[in-house]
């Protein structure tokens, strides 16, 4: 039976801004991995702990979701940073989540960069390698969640880090396999049926249609649905149901099979 991971970015509330927490609780029963915000682009220690506890209660794997230090821009604005800064951002944020996870009886299984940091690492070898070094320093057997065909995959291979290739149910693709920037029209998929159809094609056929109509190759070890998408709950419900209907098991990535 084919197995695929279904992940979601969670814990992106902070301080008095807790509007996403209720949605998180509705999403968790339907996913297999949670990417937990670590305080730079969103999240705070209390939200991190609540999210980790809820993930463990639902049998969901815990991952760090480190971003750029940009609360105002939700980590989605490009910043000029060095590879060393990228490395240290990952060590700092992953280490914080590791401590919280350990306090709750869990552990961090993967690291997925957030937003602009993810997009930068897809094309910038130095940034991708900085992130990879940060992951390797943070602990052994932590997966690097990467965009297929990107500099992140090359960095994971260079440093001997296990990695899982990610596809996006609710985002549009460029011809080169990178994600369309959110500032561009059509970058976010809002129709549930289209999201399900695209996801099945990516998992079963290893391809997706780009924003210009080109067929792009992908590898779907893990599928992302963004937790701040207004339709996130409905997306994950329908995607999981359709995947299982097609004989696909939902489970966190197994390092032994990557």
Coordinates of N, CA and C in Angstrom, one line a residue:
X1 N 0.8 -1.2 0.0 CA 0.0 0.0 0.0 C 0.9 1.2 0.0
X2 N 0.6 2.2 -0.9 CA 1.3 3.5 -0.9 C 1.0 4.3 0.3
X3 N 2.0 4.9 0.9 CA 1.9 5.8 2.1 C 2.3 7.2 1.8
X4 N 1.6 8.1 2.3 CA 1.9 9.5 2.1 C 1.6 10.3 3.4
X5 N 2.4 11.3 3.7 CA 2.2 12.1 4.9 C 1.3 13.3 4.5
X6 N 0.4 13.7 5.5 CA -0.4 14.9 5.3 C 0.0 15.8 6.4
X7 N 0.6 17.0 6.0 CA 1.1 17.9 7.0 C 0.4 19.2 7.0
X8 N 0.4 20.0 8.1 CA -0.2 21.3 8.1 C 0.6 22.2 9.0
X9 N 0.7 23.5 8.7 CA 1.4 24.5 9.5 C 0.4 24.9 10.6
X10 N 0.8 24.7 11.9 CA 0.0 24.9 13.0 C 0.7 25.8 14.1
X11 N -0.1 26.2 15.1 CA 0.5 26.9 16.2 C 0.9 28.3 15.8
X12 N 0.2 28.9 14.8 CA 0.6 30.2 14.3 C -0.2 31.4 15.0
X13 N -0.8 31.1 16.1 CA -1.3 32.2 16.9 C -0.2 32.6 17.9
X14 N -0.4 33.8 18.5 CA 0.6 34.2 19.5 C 0.0 35.3 20.4
X15 N 0.4 35.4 21.6 CA -0.1 36.4 22.5 C -1.6 36.4 22.6
X16 N -2.2 37.6 22.3 CA -3.7 37.7 22.4 C -4.4 37.3 21.1
X17 N -3.5 37.0 20.1 CA -4.0 36.6 18.7 C -4.2 35.1 18.6
X18 N -5.3 34.6 19.0 CA -5.5 33.1 19.1 C -6.6 32.6 18.2
X19 N -6.9 33.4 17.1 CA -8.0 33.0 16.3 C -7.8 31.7 15.5
X20 N -6.5 31.3 15.3 CA -6.2 30.1 14.6 C -6.3 28.8 15.4
X21 N -6.3 29.0 16.7 CA -6.2 27.8 17.6 C -7.4 26.9 17.5
X22 N -8.6 27.5 17.4 CA -9.7 26.6 17.2 C -9.7 25.8 15.9
X23 N -9.2 26.5 14.8 CA -9.0 25.8 13.5 C -8.0 24.7 13.7
X24 N -6.9 24.9 14.4 CA -5.9 23.9 14.6 C -6.5 22.6 15.2
X25 N -7.3 22.8 16.2 CA -7.9 21.7 16.9 C -8.8 20.8 16.0
X26 N -9.4 21.5 15.0 CA -10.3 20.8 14.0 C -9.5 20.1 12.9
X27 N -8.3 20.6 12.6 CA -7.4 20.1 11.6 C -6.7 18.8 12.1
X28 N -6.2 18.9 13.3 CA -5.3 17.8 13.9 C -5.8 16.4 13.7
X29 N -7.1 16.1 13.9 CA -7.6 14.7 13.7 C -7.4 14.1 12.3
X30 N -7.2 15.0 11.3 CA -7.1 14.6 9.9 C -5.7 14.5 9.3
X31 N -4.7 15.0 10.0 CA -3.3 15.0 9.5 C -2.4 14.0 10.2
X32 N -1.2 13.8 9.7 CA -0.3 12.9 10.3 C 1.0 13.6 10.8
X33 N 1.2 14.9 10.3 CA 2.4 15.7 10.8 C 2.0 17.1 11.0
X34 N 2.5 17.7 12.1 CA 2.2 19.2 12.3 C 3.5 19.9 12.3
X35 N 3.5 21.0 11.5 CA 4.7 21.9 11.5 C 4.4 23.1 12.4
X36 N 5.1 23.1 13.6 CA 4.7 24.0 14.7 C 5.6 25.3 14.6
X37 N 4.9 26.4 14.5 CA 5.6 27.7 14.5 C 6.4 27.9 15.8
X38 N 7.6 28.5 15.6 CA 8.5 28.5 16.8 C 8.8 29.9 17.3
X39 N 8.0 30.9 17.0 CA 8.1 32.2 17.7 C 8.7 33.3 16.8
X40 N 9.3 33.0 15.7 CA 9.8 34.0 14.8 C 8.8 34.7 13.9
X41 N 8.1 33.8 13.1 CA 7.1 34.4 12.2 C 5.7 34.4 12.9
X42 N 5.5 33.5 13.9 CA 4.3 33.3 14.6 C 4.6 32.4 15.8
X43 N 3.6 32.2 16.7 CA 3.7 31.3 17.8 C 4.4 32.0 19.0
X44 N 4.2 31.4 20.1 CA 4.9 31.8 21.3 C 5.1 30.6 22.2
X45 N 5.8 30.6 23.3 CA 6.0 29.4 24.1 C 4.7 28.7 24.6
X46 N 3.7 29.5 25.0 CA 2.4 28.9 25.4 C 1.7 28.2 24.3
X47 N 1.6 28.9 23.1 CA 1.0 28.3 22.0 C 1.7 27.1 21.5
X48 N 3.1 27.2 21.5 CA 3.9 26.0 21.1 C 3.6 24.8 22.0
X49 N 3.5 25.0 23.3 CA 3.2 23.9 24.2 C 1.8 23.3 23.9
X50 N 0.8 24.2 23.8 CA -0.5 23.7 23.6 C -0.6 22.9 22.3
X51 N 0.1 23.4 21.3 CA 0.0 22.8 20.0 C 0.7 21.4 20.0
X52 N 1.8 21.3 20.7 CA 2.5 20.0 20.9 C 1.7 19.0 21.6
X53 N 1.1 19.5 22.7 CA 0.2 18.6 23.5 C -1.0 18.1 22.7
X54 N -1.6 19.0 21.9 CA -2.7 18.6 21.1 C -2.3 17.6 20.0
X55 N -1.1 17.8 19.4 CA -0.6 16.9 18.4 C -0.3 15.5 19.0
X56 N 0.3 15.5 20.2 CA 0.5 14.2 20.8 C -0.8 13.4 21.1
X57 N -1.8 14.2 21.6 CA -3.1 13.6 21.9 C -3.7 13.0 20.7
X58 N -3.4 13.5 19.5 CA -4.0 13.0 18.2 C -3.1 12.1 17.5
X59 N -1.9 11.7 18.1 CA -1.0 10.8 17.4 C -0.3 11.4 16.2
X60 N -0.1 12.7 16.2 CA 0.4 13.5 15.1 C 1.9 13.8 15.3
X61 N 2.7 13.5 14.3 CA 4.2 13.8 14.4 C 4.4 15.3 14.5
X62 N 5.5 15.6 15.3 CA 5.8 17.0 15.6 C 7.0 17.4 14.8
X63 N 6.8 18.6 14.1 CA 8.0 19.2 13.4 C 8.1 20.6 13.7
X64 N 9.4 21.1 13.6 CA 9.6 22.5 13.8 C 9.4 23.3 12.5
X65 N 8.8 24.5 12.6 CA 8.5 25.3 11.4 C 9.2 26.7 11.6
X66 N 10.5 26.7 11.5 CA 11.3 27.9 11.7 C 11.1 28.9 10.5
X67 N 11.0 30.2 10.9 CA 10.8 31.2 9.9 C 11.8 32.4 10.1
X68 N 11.6 33.4 9.3 CA 12.4 34.6 9.5 C 11.9 35.4 10.6
X69 N 12.7 36.2 11.3 CA 12.2 37.0 12.4 C 11.4 38.2 12.0
X70 N 10.1 37.9 11.7 CA 9.3 38.9 11.0 C 7.8 38.7 11.4
X71 N 7.4 38.9 12.6 CA 6.0 38.8 13.1 C 5.1 39.6 12.2
X72 N 5.5 40.9 12.0 CA 4.6 41.8 11.3 C 4.3 41.3 9.9
X73 N 5.2 40.7 9.2 CA 5.0 40.2 7.9 C 4.7 38.7 7.8
X74 N 4.5 38.0 9.0 CA 4.2 36.6 9.1 C 5.2 35.8 8.4
X75 N 6.5 36.3 8.4 CA 7.6 35.5 7.8 C 7.5 35.3 6.3
X76 N 6.6 36.1 5.6 CA 6.4 35.9 4.2 C 7.1 37.0 3.3
X77 N 7.9 37.9 4.0 CA 8.6 38.9 3.3 C 10.1 38.5 3.2
X78 N 10.7 38.6 2.0 CA 12.1 38.2 1.8 C 13.0 39.2 2.6
X79 N 14.0 38.6 3.2 CA 15.0 39.3 3.9 C 16.4 38.9 3.5
X80 N 17.3 39.9 3.5 CA 18.7 39.5 3.1 C 19.4 39.0 4.3
X81 N 19.7 37.7 4.4 CA 20.3 37.1 5.5 C 21.5 36.2 5.0
X82 N 22.4 35.9 5.9 CA 23.6 35.1 5.5 C 23.2 33.6 5.8
X83 N 24.0 32.8 5.2 CA 23.9 31.3 5.5 C 24.0 31.0 7.0
X84 N 24.9 31.7 7.6 CA 25.2 31.5 9.0 C 23.9 31.9 9.8
X85 N 23.3 33.0 9.4 CA 22.1 33.4 10.1 C 21.0 32.4 9.9
X86 N 20.8 31.9 8.7 CA 19.8 30.8 8.4 C 20.1 29.6 9.3
X87 N 21.3 29.2 9.4 CA 21.7 28.1 10.3 C 21.3 28.3 11.7
X88 N 21.7 29.5 12.2 CA 21.4 29.8 13.6 C 19.9 30.0 13.9
X89 N 19.1 30.5 13.0 CA 17.7 30.6 13.1 C 17.1 29.2 13.3
X90 N 17.6 28.3 12.5 CA 17.0 26.9 12.6 C 17.4 26.2 13.9
X91 N 18.7 26.4 14.3 CA 19.1 25.8 15.6 C 18.3 26.3 16.7
X92 N 18.1 27.7 16.8 CA 17.5 28.3 17.9 C 16.0 27.9 18.0
X93 N 15.3 28.0 16.8 CA 13.9 27.7 16.9 C 13.6 26.2 17.1
X94 N 14.4 25.3 16.4 CA 14.2 23.9 16.6 C 14.5 23.5 18.0
X95 N 15.6 24.1 18.5 CA 15.9 23.8 19.9 C 14.8 24.1 20.9
X96 N 14.2 25.3 20.7 CA 13.1 25.7 21.6 C 11.9 24.7 21.5
X97 N 11.6 24.2 20.3 CA 10.5 23.3 20.2 C 10.9 21.9 20.7
X98 N 12.2 21.5 20.5 CA 12.6 20.2 21.1 C 12.4 20.2 22.6
X99 N 12.8 21.3 23.3 CA 12.6 21.4 24.7 C 11.2 21.3 25.2
X100 N 10.3 22.0 24.4 CA 8.9 21.9 24.8 C 8.3 20.5 24.5
X101 N 8.7 19.9 23.4 CA 8.3 18.6 23.0 C 8.7 17.6 24.1
X102 N 10.0 17.7 24.5 CA 10.5 16.8 25.5 C 9.7 16.9 26.8
X103 N 9.4 18.1 27.2 CA 8.6 18.4 28.4 C 7.2 17.7 28.3
X104 N 6.7 17.5 27.1 CA 5.4 16.9 26.9 C 5.5 15.4 26.6
X105 N 6.7 14.9 26.6 CA 6.9 13.5 26.4 C 7.0 13.1 24.9
X106 N 7.3 14.1 24.1 CA 7.5 13.9 22.6 C 8.8 14.3 22.1
X107 N 9.0 14.4 20.8 CA 10.2 14.8 20.2 C 10.0 15.4 18.8
X108 N 10.9 16.1 18.3 CA 10.8 16.7 17.0 C 11.3 15.7 16.0
X109 N 10.4 15.5 15.0 CA 10.7 14.5 13.9 C 11.2 15.1 12.6
X110 N 10.8 16.3 12.4 CA 11.2 17.0 11.1 C 11.3 18.5 11.3
X111 N 11.9 19.1 10.3 CA 12.0 20.5 10.2 C 11.6 21.0 8.8
X112 N 10.6 21.9 8.8 CA 10.2 22.5 7.5 C 10.3 24.0 7.6
X113 N 11.2 24.6 6.8 CA 11.3 26.1 6.8 C 9.9 26.7 6.5
X114 N 9.7 27.9 7.0 CA 8.4 28.6 6.7 C 8.6 29.7 5.7
X115 N 7.5 29.9 4.9 CA 7.3 31.1 4.1 C 8.5 31.5 3.3
X116 N 8.9 32.8 3.5 CA 10.0 33.3 2.7 C 11.3 32.5 2.8
X117 N 11.6 32.0 4.0 CA 12.8 31.2 4.2 C 12.8 30.0 3.4
X118 N 11.6 29.3 3.3 CA 11.4 28.2 2.4 C 11.7 28.5 1.0
X119 N 11.1 29.6 0.5 CA 11.2 30.0 -0.9 C 12.6 30.4 -1.2
X120 N 13.3 31.1 -0.3 CA 14.7 31.5 -0.5 C 15.6 30.2 -0.6
X121 N 15.3 29.2 0.3 CA 16.2 28.0 0.3 C 15.9 27.2 -0.9
X122 N 14.8 27.3 -1.6 CA 14.5 26.5 -2.8 C 15.5 26.9 -3.9
X123 N 15.9 28.2 -3.9 CA 16.7 28.7 -5.0 C 18.1 29.1 -4.7
X124 N 18.4 29.3 -3.4 CA 19.7 29.8 -2.9 C 20.5 28.7 -2.2
X125 N 21.5 28.2 -2.8 CA 22.3 27.1 -2.3 C 22.9 27.4 -0.9
X126 N 23.4 28.6 -0.7 CA 24.0 28.9 0.6 C 23.0 28.9 1.7
X127 N 21.8 29.4 1.5 CA 20.7 29.4 2.5 C 20.3 28.0 2.8
X128 N 20.1 27.2 1.7 CA 19.7 25.9 1.9 C 20.7 25.1 2.7
X129 N 22.0 25.3 2.4 CA 23.0 24.5 3.2 C 23.1 25.0 4.6
X130 N 22.8 26.3 4.8 CA 22.8 26.8 6.2 C 21.7 26.1 7.0
X131 N 20.5 26.0 6.4 CA 19.4 25.3 7.0 C 19.7 23.9 7.3
X132 N 20.3 23.2 6.3 CA 20.7 21.8 6.5 C 21.7 21.6 7.7
X133 N 22.7 22.5 7.7 CA 23.6 22.4 8.9 C 22.9 22.7 10.2
X134 N 21.9 23.6 10.2 CA 21.2 23.8 11.4 C 20.4 22.6 11.8
X135 N 19.8 21.9 10.9 CA 19.0 20.7 11.2 C 20.0 19.6 11.7
X136 N 21.1 19.5 11.1 CA 22.1 18.4 11.5 C 22.6 18.7 12.9
X137 N 22.8 20.0 13.2 CA 23.2 20.4 14.6 C 22.1 20.2 15.6
X138 N 20.9 20.3 15.2 CA 19.8 20.2 16.1 C 19.5 18.8 16.7
X139 N 19.9 17.8 15.9 CA 19.7 16.4 16.4 C 19.8 15.4 15.2
X140 N 20.0 14.2 15.6 CA 20.2 13.1 14.6 C 18.8 12.6 14.2
X141 N 18.7 12.1 12.9 CA 17.5 11.5 12.4 C 16.3 12.5 12.4
X142 N 16.6 13.8 12.2 CA 15.5 14.8 12.0 C 15.4 15.0 10.5
X143 N 14.2 14.8 10.0 CA 13.9 14.9 8.6 C 13.9 16.4 8.1
X144 N 14.5 16.6 6.9 CA 14.4 17.9 6.3 C 13.3 17.9 5.3
X145 N 12.2 18.6 5.5 CA 11.1 18.7 4.5 C 11.5 19.7 3.4
X146 N 11.5 19.2 2.2 CA 12.1 19.9 1.1 C 11.1 20.0 -0.1
X147 N 11.4 21.0 -0.9 CA 10.7 21.1 -2.2 C 11.4 20.3 -3.2
X148 N 10.8 19.4 -4.0 CA 11.4 18.5 -4.9 C 12.2 19.3 -6.0
X149 N 13.4 18.8 -6.3 CA 14.2 19.5 -7.3 C 14.9 20.8 -6.9
X150 N 14.8 21.1 -5.6 CA 15.3 22.4 -5.2 C 16.7 22.3 -4.6
X151 N 17.2 23.5 -4.2 CA 18.5 23.5 -3.5 C 18.4 22.8 -2.2
X152 N 17.2 22.8 -1.6 CA 17.1 22.1 -0.3 C 17.4 20.6 -0.4
X153 N 16.9 20.0 -1.4 CA 17.2 18.5 -1.6 C 18.7 18.3 -1.8
X154 N 19.4 19.2 -2.6 CA 20.8 19.1 -2.8 C 21.6 19.2 -1.5
X155 N 21.1 20.2 -0.6 CA 21.8 20.4 0.7 C 21.6 19.3 1.6
X156 N 20.4 18.7 1.6 CA 20.1 17.5 2.5 C 21.1 16.4 2.1
X157 N 21.2 16.2 0.8 CA 22.1 15.1 0.3 C 23.5 15.4 0.6
X158 N 23.9 16.6 0.5 CA 25.3 17.0 0.8 C 25.7 16.7 2.2
X159 N 24.8 16.9 3.1 CA 25.1 16.8 4.6 C 24.5 15.5 5.2
X160 N 24.1 14.6 4.3 CA 23.6 13.3 4.7 C 22.4 13.3 5.7
X161 N 21.5 14.2 5.4 CA 20.3 14.4 6.2 C 19.1 13.7 5.5
X162 N 18.3 12.9 6.2 CA 17.2 12.3 5.6 C 16.2 13.4 5.2
X163 N 15.5 13.3 4.1 CA 14.6 14.3 3.6 C 13.4 13.7 3.0
X164 N 12.3 14.5 3.1 CA 11.0 14.1 2.5 C 10.6 15.3 1.5
X165 N 10.2 14.9 0.3 CA 9.8 15.9 -0.7 C 8.4 16.2 -0.5
X166 N 8.1 17.5 -0.6 CA 6.8 18.0 -0.2 C 6.1 18.6 -1.5
X167 N 4.7 18.4 -1.5 CA 3.9 19.0 -2.5 C 2.8 19.8 -1.8
X168 N 2.2 20.8 -2.5 CA 1.3 21.7 -1.8 C -0.1 21.6 -2.4
X169 N -1.1 21.2 -1.6 CA -2.4 21.1 -2.1 C -3.1 22.4 -2.4
X170 N -2.7 23.5 -1.8 CA -3.4 24.8 -1.9 C -2.5 25.9 -2.5
X171 N -1.4 25.5 -3.2 CA -0.6 26.5 -3.8 C -0.3 26.3 -5.2
X172 N -0.2 27.3 -6.0 CA 0.1 27.2 -7.4 C 1.6 27.1 -7.6
X173 N 2.0 26.4 -8.7 CA 3.4 26.2 -9.1 C 3.9 27.0 -10.3
X174 N 5.2 27.4 -10.2 CA 5.8 28.0 -11.4 C 6.3 26.9 -12.3
X175 N 6.8 27.3 -13.5 CA 7.2 26.3 -14.5 C 8.5 25.5 -13.9
X176 N 9.3 26.1 -13.1 CA 10.5 25.5 -12.5 C 10.2 24.7 -11.3
X177 N 9.0 24.5 -10.9 CA 8.6 23.7 -9.7 C 8.6 24.4 -8.4
X178 N 9.0 25.7 -8.4 CA 8.9 26.5 -7.2 C 7.4 27.1 -7.1
X179 N 7.2 27.6 -5.9 CA 5.8 28.1 -5.6 C 5.6 29.5 -6.1
X180 N 4.4 29.8 -6.6 CA 4.1 31.1 -7.1 C 4.0 32.0 -5.9
X181 N 4.7 33.2 -5.9 CA 4.7 34.1 -4.8 C 3.2 34.5 -4.4
X182 N 3.0 34.7 -3.2 CA 1.6 35.0 -2.7 C 1.2 36.4 -3.2
X183 N 2.1 37.2 -3.6 CA 1.7 38.5 -4.1 C 1.2 38.5 -5.5
X184 N 1.3 37.3 -6.2 CA 0.8 37.1 -7.5 C -0.6 36.5 -7.6
X185 N -1.4 37.0 -8.4 CA -2.8 36.5 -8.6 C -2.8 35.0 -8.9
X186 N -3.7 34.2 -8.2 CA -3.8 32.8 -8.5 C -2.8 32.0 -7.8
X187 N -2.1 32.6 -6.8 CA -1.0 31.8 -6.1 C -1.6 30.8 -5.1
X188 N -2.8 31.0 -4.6 CA -3.4 30.2 -3.6 C -4.7 29.5 -4.2
X189 N -4.8 28.2 -4.0 CA -5.9 27.4 -4.5 C -7.0 27.5 -3.5
X190 N -8.2 28.0 -3.9 CA -9.3 28.2 -2.9 C -10.5 27.2 -3.2
X191 N -10.4 26.5 -4.3 CA -11.5 25.6 -4.6 C -11.2 24.2 -4.1
X192 N -12.0 23.6 -3.2 CA -11.7 22.3 -2.6 C -11.6 21.2 -3.7
X193 N -12.5 21.2 -4.7 CA -12.4 20.1 -5.7 C -11.1 20.2 -6.5
X194 N -10.7 21.4 -6.8 CA -9.4 21.5 -7.5 C -8.2 21.1 -6.7
X195 N -8.3 21.4 -5.4 CA -7.2 21.1 -4.5 C -7.1 19.5 -4.4
X196 N -8.2 18.9 -4.3 CA -8.2 17.4 -4.2 C -7.7 16.8 -5.5
X197 N -8.2 17.3 -6.6 CA -7.8 16.8 -7.9 C -6.3 16.9 -8.1
X198 N -5.8 18.1 -7.8 CA -4.4 18.3 -8.0 C -3.5 17.4 -7.1
X199 N -4.0 17.3 -5.9 CA -3.3 16.5 -4.9 C -3.2 15.0 -5.3
X200 N -4.3 14.5 -5.8 CA -4.3 13.1 -6.3 C -3.4 12.9 -7.4
X201 N -3.3 13.8 -8.3 CA -2.5 13.7 -9.5 C -1.0 13.8 -9.1
X202 N -0.7 14.6 -8.1 CA 0.7 14.7 -7.6 C 1.1 13.5 -6.9
X203 N 0.2 12.9 -6.2 CA 0.6 11.6 -5.4 C 0.6 10.4 -6.4
X204 N -0.4 10.3 -7.2 CA -0.5 9.1 -8.1 C 0.4 9.2 -9.3
X205 N 0.5 10.4 -9.9 CA 1.2 10.5 -11.2 C 2.5 11.3 -11.1
X206 N 2.8 11.9 -10.0 CA 4.0 12.7 -9.8 C 4.2 13.9 -10.7
X207 N 3.0 14.5 -10.9 CA 3.1 15.8 -11.7 C 1.9 16.7 -11.4
X208 N 2.1 18.0 -11.7 CA 1.2 19.0 -11.5 C 1.2 20.0 -12.6
X209 N 0.1 20.7 -12.9 CA 0.1 21.7 -13.9 C 0.5 23.1 -13.3
X210 N 1.5 23.7 -13.9 CA 2.0 25.0 -13.5 C 0.9 26.1 -13.8
X211 N 1.2 27.3 -13.3 CA 0.3 28.4 -13.4 C 0.2 28.9 -14.9
X212 N 1.2 28.5 -15.7 CA 1.1 28.8 -17.2 C 0.6 27.6 -18.0
X213 N 0.3 26.5 -17.3 CA -0.2 25.3 -18.1 C 0.8 24.3 -18.4
X214 N 2.0 24.4 -17.9 CA 3.1 23.4 -18.2 C 3.0 22.3 -17.2
X215 N 3.3 21.1 -17.6 CA 3.3 19.9 -16.7 C 4.7 19.9 -16.0
X216 N 4.6 19.9 -14.7 CA 5.8 19.9 -13.8 C 5.9 18.6 -13.0
X217 N 7.1 18.0 -13.0 CA 7.3 16.8 -12.2 C 7.5 17.1 -10.7
X218 N 6.9 16.3 -9.8 CA 7.0 16.5 -8.4 C 7.1 15.1 -7.8
X219 N 7.6 15.1 -6.5 CA 7.6 13.9 -5.7 C 6.9 14.1 -4.4
X220 N 5.9 13.3 -4.1 CA 5.0 13.6 -3.0 C 5.2 12.6 -1.9
X221 N 6.2 12.9 -1.0 CA 6.4 12.1 0.2 C 5.4 12.7 1.3
X222 N 5.2 14.0 1.2 CA 4.3 14.7 2.2 C 3.6 15.8 1.5
X223 N 2.3 16.0 1.9 CA 1.4 16.9 1.3 C 1.1 18.0 2.3
X224 N 1.3 19.3 1.9 CA 1.0 20.4 2.8 C -0.3 21.1 2.5
X225 N -1.1 21.4 3.6 CA -2.2 22.3 3.5 C -1.9 23.4 4.6
X226 N -2.0 24.6 4.2 CA -1.7 25.7 5.1 C -2.8 25.9 6.1
X227 N -2.4 26.0 7.4 CA -3.4 26.1 8.5 C -4.1 27.4 8.5
X228 N -3.5 28.5 7.9 CA -4.2 29.8 7.9 C -5.1 30.0 6.6
X229 N -5.2 28.9 5.8 CA -6.2 29.0 4.7 C -7.6 28.9 5.3
X230 N -8.5 29.8 4.9 CA -9.8 29.7 5.5 C -10.5 28.4 5.3
X231 N -10.2 27.7 4.3 CA -10.8 26.4 4.0 C -9.9 25.2 4.4
X232 N -9.0 25.4 5.3 CA -8.0 24.4 5.6 C -8.7 23.1 6.2
X233 N -9.7 23.3 7.0 CA -10.3 22.1 7.6 C -11.0 21.3 6.5
X234 N -11.7 21.9 5.7 CA -12.4 21.2 4.6 C -11.4 20.6 3.6
X235 N -10.4 21.3 3.4 CA -9.3 20.8 2.5 C -8.8 19.4 3.0
X236 N -8.3 19.4 4.3 CA -7.7 18.2 4.8 C -8.7 17.1 4.9
X237 N -9.9 17.4 5.3 CA -10.9 16.3 5.3 C -11.1 15.7 4.0
X238 N -11.3 16.5 3.0 CA -11.6 15.9 1.6 C -10.4 15.3 1.0
X239 N -9.2 15.9 1.2 CA -8.0 15.3 0.7 C -7.7 13.9 1.3
X240 N -7.8 13.9 2.6 CA -7.6 12.6 3.3 C -8.6 11.5 2.8
X241 N -9.9 11.9 2.8 CA -10.9 10.9 2.4 C -10.6 10.4 1.0
X242 N -10.2 11.3 0.1 CA -10.0 10.9 -1.3 C -8.8 10.0 -1.5
X243 N -7.7 10.4 -0.7 CA -6.5 9.6 -0.7 C -6.8 8.1 -0.2
X244 N -7.5 8.0 0.9 CA -7.8 6.7 1.5 C -8.7 5.9 0.5
X245 N -9.6 6.6 -0.1 CA -10.5 6.0 -1.1 C -9.7 5.4 -2.2
X246 N -8.6 6.0 -2.5 CA -7.7 5.4 -3.6 C -6.6 4.5 -3.1
X247 N -6.8 4.0 -1.9 CA -5.9 3.0 -1.3 C -4.6 3.5 -0.8
X248 N -4.6 4.8 -0.5 CA -3.3 5.4 0.0 C -3.4 5.6 1.5
X249 N -2.4 5.1 2.2 CA -2.4 5.2 3.7 C -1.8 6.6 4.1
X250 N -2.3 7.2 5.1 CA -1.8 8.5 5.6 C -1.0 8.2 6.9
X251 N 0.3 8.5 6.8 CA 1.2 8.3 8.0 C 2.4 9.2 7.8
X252 N 3.1 9.5 8.9 CA 4.3 10.3 8.9 C 5.4 9.6 8.0
X253 N 6.3 10.4 7.4 CA 7.4 9.7 6.6 C 8.2 8.8 7.5
X254 N 8.6 7.7 6.9 CA 9.4 6.7 7.6 C 10.8 6.9 7.0
X255 N 11.8 7.3 7.9 CA 13.1 7.5 7.5 C 13.7 6.3 6.7
X256 N 13.3 5.1 7.1 CA 13.9 3.9 6.5 C 13.6 3.8 5.1
X257 N 12.5 4.4 4.7 CA 12.0 4.3 3.3 C 12.3 5.5 2.4
X258 N 13.0 6.4 2.9 CA 13.3 7.7 2.1 C 14.8 7.6 1.6

